[in-house]
Amino acid sequence: MLIVLSASAVTMHAQKFALLDMDYILKNIPAYERANEQLAQVSKKWQAEVEALQTEAQTMYKDYQKEVVFLSQEQKRARQDAIMEKEREASELKKKYFGPEGELFKKRTALMSPIQEEIYNVVSELADLRGYQLVLDRASDSGIIFGSPKVDISSEVLSRLGYAN
């Protein structure tokens, strides 16, 4: 029994881990802040384009409602088709910009991937150097209730990235 306890204590002691706060790291990297600003600007621009098409479709529909009693069946059908086409255009534009594989996703990936990769490489390098088997992000919803500042490597990661605090 004593041998099993001492073996498990040695195994538990041998495993090293560290914590980092990804939010803290990202907030201290100017390129990340610039990328977020760029994404916000382009998102706002694209949203305005989508809203302009939606507004145009709504205006067309309101005009149609006002004039419907004066229109022939053929004119009604043509106006309805035009309204539906404008709504479809707005929907397709929204999907193009904001869909799961849309332009915003691609732009976010292009801007953020190099930053995330750089952070990952530094964390990986520190883990190899110090023998960490596990590095947890305290900023994520991983259920970490307490993390000693002694095992938090966030500032060191920032320092190695060239962003000393």
Backbone as a ProteinNet text record, in pm:
[ID]
protein_1_A
[PRIMARY]
MLIVLSASAVTMHAQKFALLDMDYILKNIPAYERANEQLAQVSKKWQAEVEALQTEAQTMYKDYQKEVVFLSQEQKRARQDAIMEKEREASELKKKYFGPEGELFKKRTALMSPIQEEIYNVVSELADLRGYQLVLDRASDSGIIFGSPKVDISSEVLSRLGYAN
[TERTIARY]
82	0	86.1	189	278.8	351	385.3	454.7	362.9	234.6	138.7	121	107.9	92.9	215.7	333.2	454.4	474.3	436.1	447.9	352.3	229.5	134.4	176.1	234.7	282.1	395.7	485.8	595.7	539.9	442.1	381.4	310.7	234.3	163.5	262.1	369.9	468.7	545.1	564.9	644.9	573.2	441.9	368.9	366.8	412.8	417	313.3	258.7	159.2	178	114.3	118.6	-15.8	-41	-160.8	-119.6	-206.7	-188.4	-325.1	-326.7	-450.6	-447.4	-512.2	-509.1	-569	-673.9	-732.6	-629.4	-559.3	-455.3	-346	-304.1	-198.5	-245	-363.3	-413.3	-435.6	-483	-506.4	-376.6	-265.8	-136.6	-56.5	-119	-53.2	-119.2	-47.9	-107.1	-160.4	-94.3	-139.8	-278.2	-306	-436.7	-544.1	-513.3	-607.9	-633.9	-527.2	-543.3	-628.9	-605.3	-683	-830.5	-857.6	-996.4	-1061.8	-988.1	-1041.9	-1071.8	-979.9	-998.7	-1123.2	-1139.4	-1255.3	-1384.8	-1382.4	-1501.6	-1539	-1439.3	-1466.1	-1523.8	-1462.9	-1510.6	-1648.3	-1670	-1799.7	-1908.7	-1877.2	-1973.1	-2006.2	-1903.5	-1922.2	-2011.6	-1980.2	-2057.4	-2200.7	-2217.4	-2351.8	-2434.1	-2372.1	-2442	-2486.8	-2402.8	-2440.1	-2561.9	-2561.1	-2673.2	-2799.4	-2787.6	-2903.6	-2959.8	-2872.6	-2919.5	-3007.7	-2964.6	-3047.4	-3178.3	-3173.6	-3295.7	-3392.2	-3338.9	-3421.6	-3484.5	-3405.4	-3457.2	-3572.5	-3558	-3664.2	-3789.5	-3770.9	-3884.8	-3956.8	-3880.2	-3938.7	-4017.8	-3959.4	-4029.3	-4161.1	-4160	-4280.1	-4385.6	-4343.4	-4438.5	-4500.9	-4418.3	-4469.9	-4568.1	-4536.6	-4624.6	-4759.1	-4755.8	-4880.6	-4968	-4905.4	-4981.8	-5045.8	-4979.9	-5024.3	-5093.2	-5099.6	-5149	-5288.4	-5376.1	-5512.7	-5516.5	-5412.5	-5409	-5331.1	-5273.4	-5186.5	-5261.2	-5222.9	-5278.4	-5210.9	-5263.8	-5205.6	-5059.9	-5034	-4897.7	-4803.6	-4850.7	-4769.5	-4746.3	-4850.4	-4837	-4727.7	-4736.9	-4639.9	-4497.7	-4484	-4352	-4296.8	-4380.6	-4336	-4300.4	-4383.5	-4356.2	-4223.4	-4202.5	-4076.7	-3957.2	-3971.8	-3863.3	-3833.3	-3939.5	-3921.1	-3850.5	-3896.5	-3835.1	-3689.8	-3660.5	-3522.9	-3433.9	-3485.2	-3408.1	-3383.8	-3484.2	-3468.6	-3366.4	-3370.1	-3274.2	-3132.2	-3117.4	-2986.3	-2932.1	-3018.9	-2977.7	-2936.3	-3014.9	-2985.1	-2853.5	-2831.6	-2708	-2585.7	-2603.4	-2492.8	-2458.3	-2560.3	-2538.6	-2464.8	-2506.3	-2439.9	-2295.2	-2274.4	-2139.9	-2046	-2094	-2009.9	-2001.9	-2116.6	-2122.9	-2150.8	-2161.5	-2188.6	-2070.7	-2089.8	-1984.6	-1852.8	-1860.3	-1739.9	-1729.1	-1791.1	-1799.2	-1671.3	-1679.6	-1564.2	-1512.3	-1601.4	-1557.7	-1479.1	-1527.3	-1456.4	-1317	-1310.5	-1181.3	-1086.3	-1139.1	-1056	-1007.8	-1097.2	-1059.7	-949.7	-964.9	-864.2	-730.7	-734.8	-611.1	-540.7	-616.4	-556.5	-513.6	-591.7	-567.6	-475.5	-477.6	-397.2	-248.7	-186.3	-43.5	-16.8	-105.5	-89.2	-105.3	-208.9	-233.8	-120.6	-70.4	39	165.6	191.6	308.7	297.6	180.1	157.6	175.2	113.6	125	271.3	349.6	490.4	568	541.3	610.4	567.3	439.2	389.1	449.1	452.8	510.7	658.8	729.7	871.6	893	810.2	820	786.3	685	645.9	759.8	824.1	938	1053.6	1081.6	1193.4	1175.1	1053.5	1025.9	967.7	936.1	882.1	735.5	658.4	514.1	446.3	365.4	285.4	152	115.6	-15.7	-8	-64.5	-77	-224.3	-286.6	-429.5	-451.5	-557.5	-596	-697.6	-657	-747.4	-861.3	-849.5	-953.6	-1069.4	-1044	-1151.5	-1243.6	-1355.2	-1451.4	-1416.8	-1295.2	-1250.7	-1276.6	-1332.5	-1365.2	-1250.3	-1150.6	-1041.2	-1093.7	-1094.2	-1145	-1034.9	-916.5	-803.3	-678.4	-596.3	-467.3	-364.6	-263.3	-159.7	-85.6	-61	17	157.2	204	336.6	344	230.1	231.2	174.1	144.2	91	207.3	212.7	323.4	284	170.7	119.9	220.1	274.1	368.8	495.4	539.1	658.8	633.7	515.2	478.9	480.8	418.8	420.3	561.2	644.4	782.7	858.2	839.9	907.8	854.7	730.7	673.6	720.7	789.4	841.2	750.2	655.6	560.9	574.3	681.1	704.8	608.5	560.3	470.7	545.1
-120	0	125.9	125.8	239.7	263.3	155.8	166.3	232.5	195.9	252.7	402	440.9	582	662.7	610.1	684.6	691	586.1	586.9	689.5	696.6	794.4	936.3	954.2	1086.9	1132.4	1039.9	1073.8	1108.3	1031.2	1055.8	1190.8	1221.4	1348.9	1464.8	1444.9	1550.9	1576.1	1472.8	1484.9	1564.3	1566.8	1638.8	1787.5	1866.3	2010.9	2076.5	2184.9	2257.4	2406.6	2483.6	2628.5	2684.7	2806.5	2878.2	3000.1	3042	3170.4	3231.4	3361.8	3436	3492.9	3422.5	3461.3	3600.4	3635	3769.3	3875.8	3856	3949.4	3962.2	3849.8	3850.1	3926.3	3892.2	3955.5	4105.6	4147	4289.8	4368.9	4301.8	4369.1	4355.9	4306.2	4296.7	4397.5	4505.6	4610.4	4558.7	4462.1	4408.1	4344.6	4284.3	4222.8	4331.8	4438.7	4550	4614	4631.9	4689.5	4597.8	4468.8	4372.4	4378.6	4388.7	4399.4	4526.2	4636.9	4763	4751	4688.7	4669	4584.4	4477.3	4389.5	4464.1	4545.9	4622.7	4720.8	4786.6	4882.6	4815	4705.2	4636.9	4575.3	4525.3	4468	4574.8	4692	4803.1	4844.4	4851.1	4888	4785.1	4658.8	4553	4548.5	4571.2	4571.9	4684.5	4798.8	4912	4875.3	4803.5	4760	4668.3	4573	4479.2	4555	4645.4	4721.3	4810.7	4864.3	4947.6	4865.8	4742	4655.8	4619.1	4591	4556.3	4674.5	4794	4915.5	4937.7	4914.9	4929.5	4832.1	4709.1	4609.7	4651	4704.8	4749.7	4866.9	4959.3	5073.6	5025.8	4931.2	4876.4	4812.5	4741.3	4674.1	4775.3	4880.8	4984.6	5054.6	5085.8	5147.9	5054.4	4928.1	4828	4824.8	4826.1	4822.4	4944.3	5058.9	5181.2	5176.7	5112.8	5116.9	4988.4	4887.7	4756.3	4760.9	4844.7	4849.6	4903.9	4974.9	5034.2	4949.5	4839.4	4758.2	4640.5	4606.4	4486.6	4363.7	4246.4	4121.7	4109.2	4143.1	4132.7	4230.2	4350.8	4449.4	4406.7	4351.4	4301.5	4194.7	4098.8	3988.8	4042	4136.7	4193.7	4266.3	4342	4414.7	4316.8	4213.5	4112.5	4042.2	4008.4	3943.4	4034.9	4162.9	4259	4272.4	4274.2	4283.8	4158.6	4043	3917.3	3909.1	3956.4	3957.5	4047.2	4162.3	4255.4	4193.5	4125.7	4058	3945.2	3873.4	3765.5	3822.4	3934.2	3999.4	4035.7	4092.5	4131	4008.3	3903.9	3779.6	3717.3	3715.3	3658.7	3742.3	3873.4	3961.2	3940.1	3927.3	3902.3	3770.1	3667.8	3537.7	3547	3620.1	3636.2	3701.3	3804	3876.7	3808.9	3764.2	3722.5	3574.1	3496.6	3354.1	3279.2	3150.9	3070.8	3068.2	3074.8	3078.1	3211.3	3314.1	3444.3	3525.6	3642.5	3731.9	3774.9	3798.7	3839.7	3726.9	3604.7	3488.9	3477.4	3491.9	3481	3592.4	3713.1	3826.9	3809.3	3763.3	3739.9	3633.8	3528	3422.2	3475.9	3553	3607.4	3701.3	3780.9	3876.5	3813	3718.5	3664.3	3542.1	3462.5	3340.3	3364.3	3463.2	3485.3	3520.9	3598.7	3636.6	3513.6	3435.3	3315	3214	3201.7	3108.9	3151.7	3280.6	3332.7	3304.6	3326.9	3298.2	3149.6	3066.5	2922	2877.4	2931.6	2892.7	2928.7	3047.3	3088.2	2999.5	2971.8	2885.2	2745.6	2694.7	2562.8	2560.2	2665.6	2677.3	2678.9	2757.3	2761.4	2625.9	2560.3	2428.9	2329.4	2328.9	2239.4	2274.3	2403.1	2450.4	2414.4	2429	2407.8	2269.9	2194.3	2059.5	2056.6	2154.9	2154.3	2050.4	1966.9	1872.6	1935	2042.2	2101.3	2251.6	2330	2474.2	2507.6	2563	2593.7	2744	2779.1	2919.4	2953	3036.9	3071.9	3161.4	3224	3312.3	3234.2	3109.9	3031.9	2976.2	2924.3	2867.3	2722.3	2700	2563.3	2515.7	2599.1	2556.9	2571.9	2651.3	2672.9	2765.1	2715.3	2792.6	2878.5	2824.1	2898.6	2862.3	2960.1	2936.4	3025.2	2965	3041	3129.6	3253.4	3342	3285.8	3195.2	3135.7	3051.2	2997.4	2912.5	2984.5	3114.8	3192.3	3245.7	3205.4	3243.7	3353.3	3418.1	3518.9	3631.5	3687.9	3798.9	3754.8	3633.4	3582.8	3560.2	3511.6	3493.4	3629	3729.6	3864.5	3917.2	3895	3942	3876.4	3747.3	3674.3	3715.4	3763.5	3813.5	3955.2	4016.2	4151.3	4260.3	4223.5	4319.8	4318.9	4373.1	4375.5	4472	4432.2	4518	4590.4
0	0	0	81.2	90.4	-41.7	-111.9	-240.4	-344.3	-345.6	-440.2	-414.3	-288.1	-254	-292.5	-265.3	-298.7	-450.1	-522	-668.2	-728.5	-675.2	-728.3	-690	-574.7	-534.6	-625	-660.5	-751	-888.9	-937.3	-1067.2	-1068.1	-961.8	-955.1	-946.3	-870	-852.8	-982.4	-1061.2	-1182.6	-1291.4	-1287.1	-1390.2	-1357.7	-1453.2	-1433.9	-1523.5	-1474.5	-1552.1	-1531.2	-1616.9	-1605.3	-1650	-1609	-1650	-1729.6	-1818.7	-1883.3	-1903.7	-1918.9	-1939.1	-2080.8	-2171.6	-2312.8	-2333.7	-2260	-2273.2	-2237.4	-2128.3	-2084.3	-2190.3	-2244.6	-2346.1	-2469.7	-2519.8	-2641.9	-2624.6	-2507.1	-2482.8	-2480.9	-2460.8	-2454.4	-2583.4	-2688.2	-2818.6	-2911.5	-2945.7	-3030	-3164	-3223.7	-3352.7	-3339	-3225	-3200.2	-3191	-3120.1	-3107.7	-3244.3	-3322.5	-3457.1	-3545	-3535.2	-3614.1	-3574.8	-3445.3	-3399.5	-3451	-3450.6	-3502.4	-3651.8	-3723.7	-3867.9	-3894.1	-3817.7	-3833.7	-3801.6	-3698.2	-3661.4	-3772.5	-3831	-3938.5	-4061.8	-4102.9	-4223.6	-4198	-4077.7	-4042.7	-4048.2	-3996.1	-3997.8	-4141.4	-4225.9	-4366.2	-4436.9	-4416.1	-4481.5	-4428.7	-4299.4	-4241.7	-4303.5	-4326.7	-4389.5	-4531	-4603.9	-4739.7	-4735.7	-4643.2	-4630.2	-4590.9	-4493.8	-4447.8	-4558.9	-4644.2	-4756.1	-4849.6	-4878.9	-4965.4	-4897.4	-4767.4	-4694.6	-4691.7	-4671.8	-4670.7	-4808.2	-4910.8	-5046.6	-5071.3	-5024.3	-5040.8	-4962.8	-4843.1	-4762.3	-4829.9	-4884.8	-4955.6	-5077.1	-5149	-5266.6	-5223.8	-5110.7	-5062.7	-5019.3	-4947.8	-4903.9	-5024.9	-5124.4	-5246.6	-5316.1	-5319.3	-5380.1	-5308.2	-5174.8	-5097.8	-5127	-5144.3	-5171.8	-5310.3	-5406.1	-5545.3	-5592.3	-5506.1	-5547.9	-5611.4	-5562	-5616.3	-5758.8	-5798.6	-5932.9	-6033.3	-5987.4	-6073.4	-6135.1	-6256.1	-6320.7	-6259.8	-6288.7	-6236.2	-6278.9	-6401.8	-6455.6	-6383.6	-6360	-6288.4	-6143	-6080.1	-5942.5	-5935.6	-6027.1	-6029.8	-6051.4	-6142	-6170.8	-6048.5	-5980.1	-5860.6	-5748.4	-5730.5	-5627.1	-5655.2	-5781.8	-5819.9	-5792.4	-5821.7	-5799.1	-5649.3	-5569.2	-5423.4	-5370.9	-5414.9	-5369.3	-5414.9	-5533.9	-5585.1	-5498.3	-5459.9	-5375.6	-5237.6	-5183.5	-5053.6	-5064	-5176.5	-5198.8	-5208	-5278.7	-5289.8	-5151.5	-5067.4	-4932.1	-4851.7	-4864.5	-4792.1	-4838.7	-4968.3	-5022.7	-4984.6	-4984.4	-4945.3	-4797.5	-4716.8	-4573.4	-4552.8	-4625.6	-4615.9	-4664.9	-4775	-4831.1	-4730.3	-4663	-4568.7	-4431.4	-4378.7	-4239.3	-4217.9	-4324.3	-4311.9	-4250.8	-4220.8	-4156.7	-4235.6	-4365.7	-4449.5	-4522.1	-4463.5	-4527.8	-4521	-4580.7	-4590.6	-4453.2	-4357.2	-4223.6	-4156.7	-4171	-4115.9	-4177.3	-4310	-4379.3	-4336	-4324	-4283.5	-4139.7	-4051.5	-3911.4	-3904	-3980.6	-3982	-4032.6	-4140.7	-4197.5	-4100.8	-4025.8	-3933.4	-3800.9	-3751.8	-3617.8	-3615.3	-3720.8	-3721.6	-3695.3	-3759.5	-3731.5	-3584.4	-3524.2	-3383.8	-3295.1	-3319.6	-3239.9	-3256.2	-3377.7	-3403	-3328.6	-3328.2	-3257.7	-3107.2	-3051.5	-2909.1	-2882.9	-2967.1	-2950.2	-2951.9	-3044.8	-3055	-2929.3	-2874.3	-2751.2	-2634.5	-2623.3	-2515.4	-2529	-2650.7	-2675.9	-2638.4	-2674.6	-2642.2	-2490.4	-2419.8	-2273.4	-2211.3	-2264.8	-2213.3	-2230	-2344.9	-2366.9	-2274.3	-2262	-2180.4	-2033.1	-1983.1	-1840.7	-1809.5	-1912	-1889.4	-1851.3	-1897.4	-1869.4	-1957.8	-1895.3	-1973.1	-2012.7	-1942	-1962.7	-1937.5	-2029.5	-2010.9	-2031.8	-1928.4	-1932.6	-1946.7	-2016.4	-2031.8	-1923	-1829.2	-1719.6	-1766.6	-1883.2	-1935.5	-1996.7	-2034.5	-2096.3	-1988.6	-2030.6	-1936.6	-1905.9	-1858.9	-1836.5	-1695.1	-1611.4	-1476.4	-1378.2	-1408.6	-1314.3	-1205.1	-1084.7	-972.4	-911.8	-903.7	-848.3	-924.8	-950	-1012.3	-945.3	-891.5	-823.1	-922.4	-884.7	-971.6	-1000.5	-916.6	-935	-1062.6	-1106.4	-1226.1	-1348.4	-1333.7	-1445.3	-1528.9	-1654.6	-1742.5	-1842.3	-1820.3	-1914.9	-1939.8	-1834.7	-1850.6	-1921.8	-1892.8	-1959.9	-2109.1	-2143.7	-2284.1	-2353.9	-2292.1	-2350.5	-2367.4	-2266.9	-2271.5	-2387	-2404.2	-2513.5	-2650.4	-2654	-2778.3	-2808.3	-2709.3	-2727.8	-2674.7	-2590.3	-2533.5	-2381.9	-2330.7	-2185.9	-2120.2	-2003.5	-1926.2	-1819.1
[MASK]
+++++++++++++++++++++++++++++++++++++++++++++++++++++++++++++++++++++++++++++++++++++++++++++++++++++++++++++++++++++++++++++++++++++++++++++++++++++++++++++++++++++

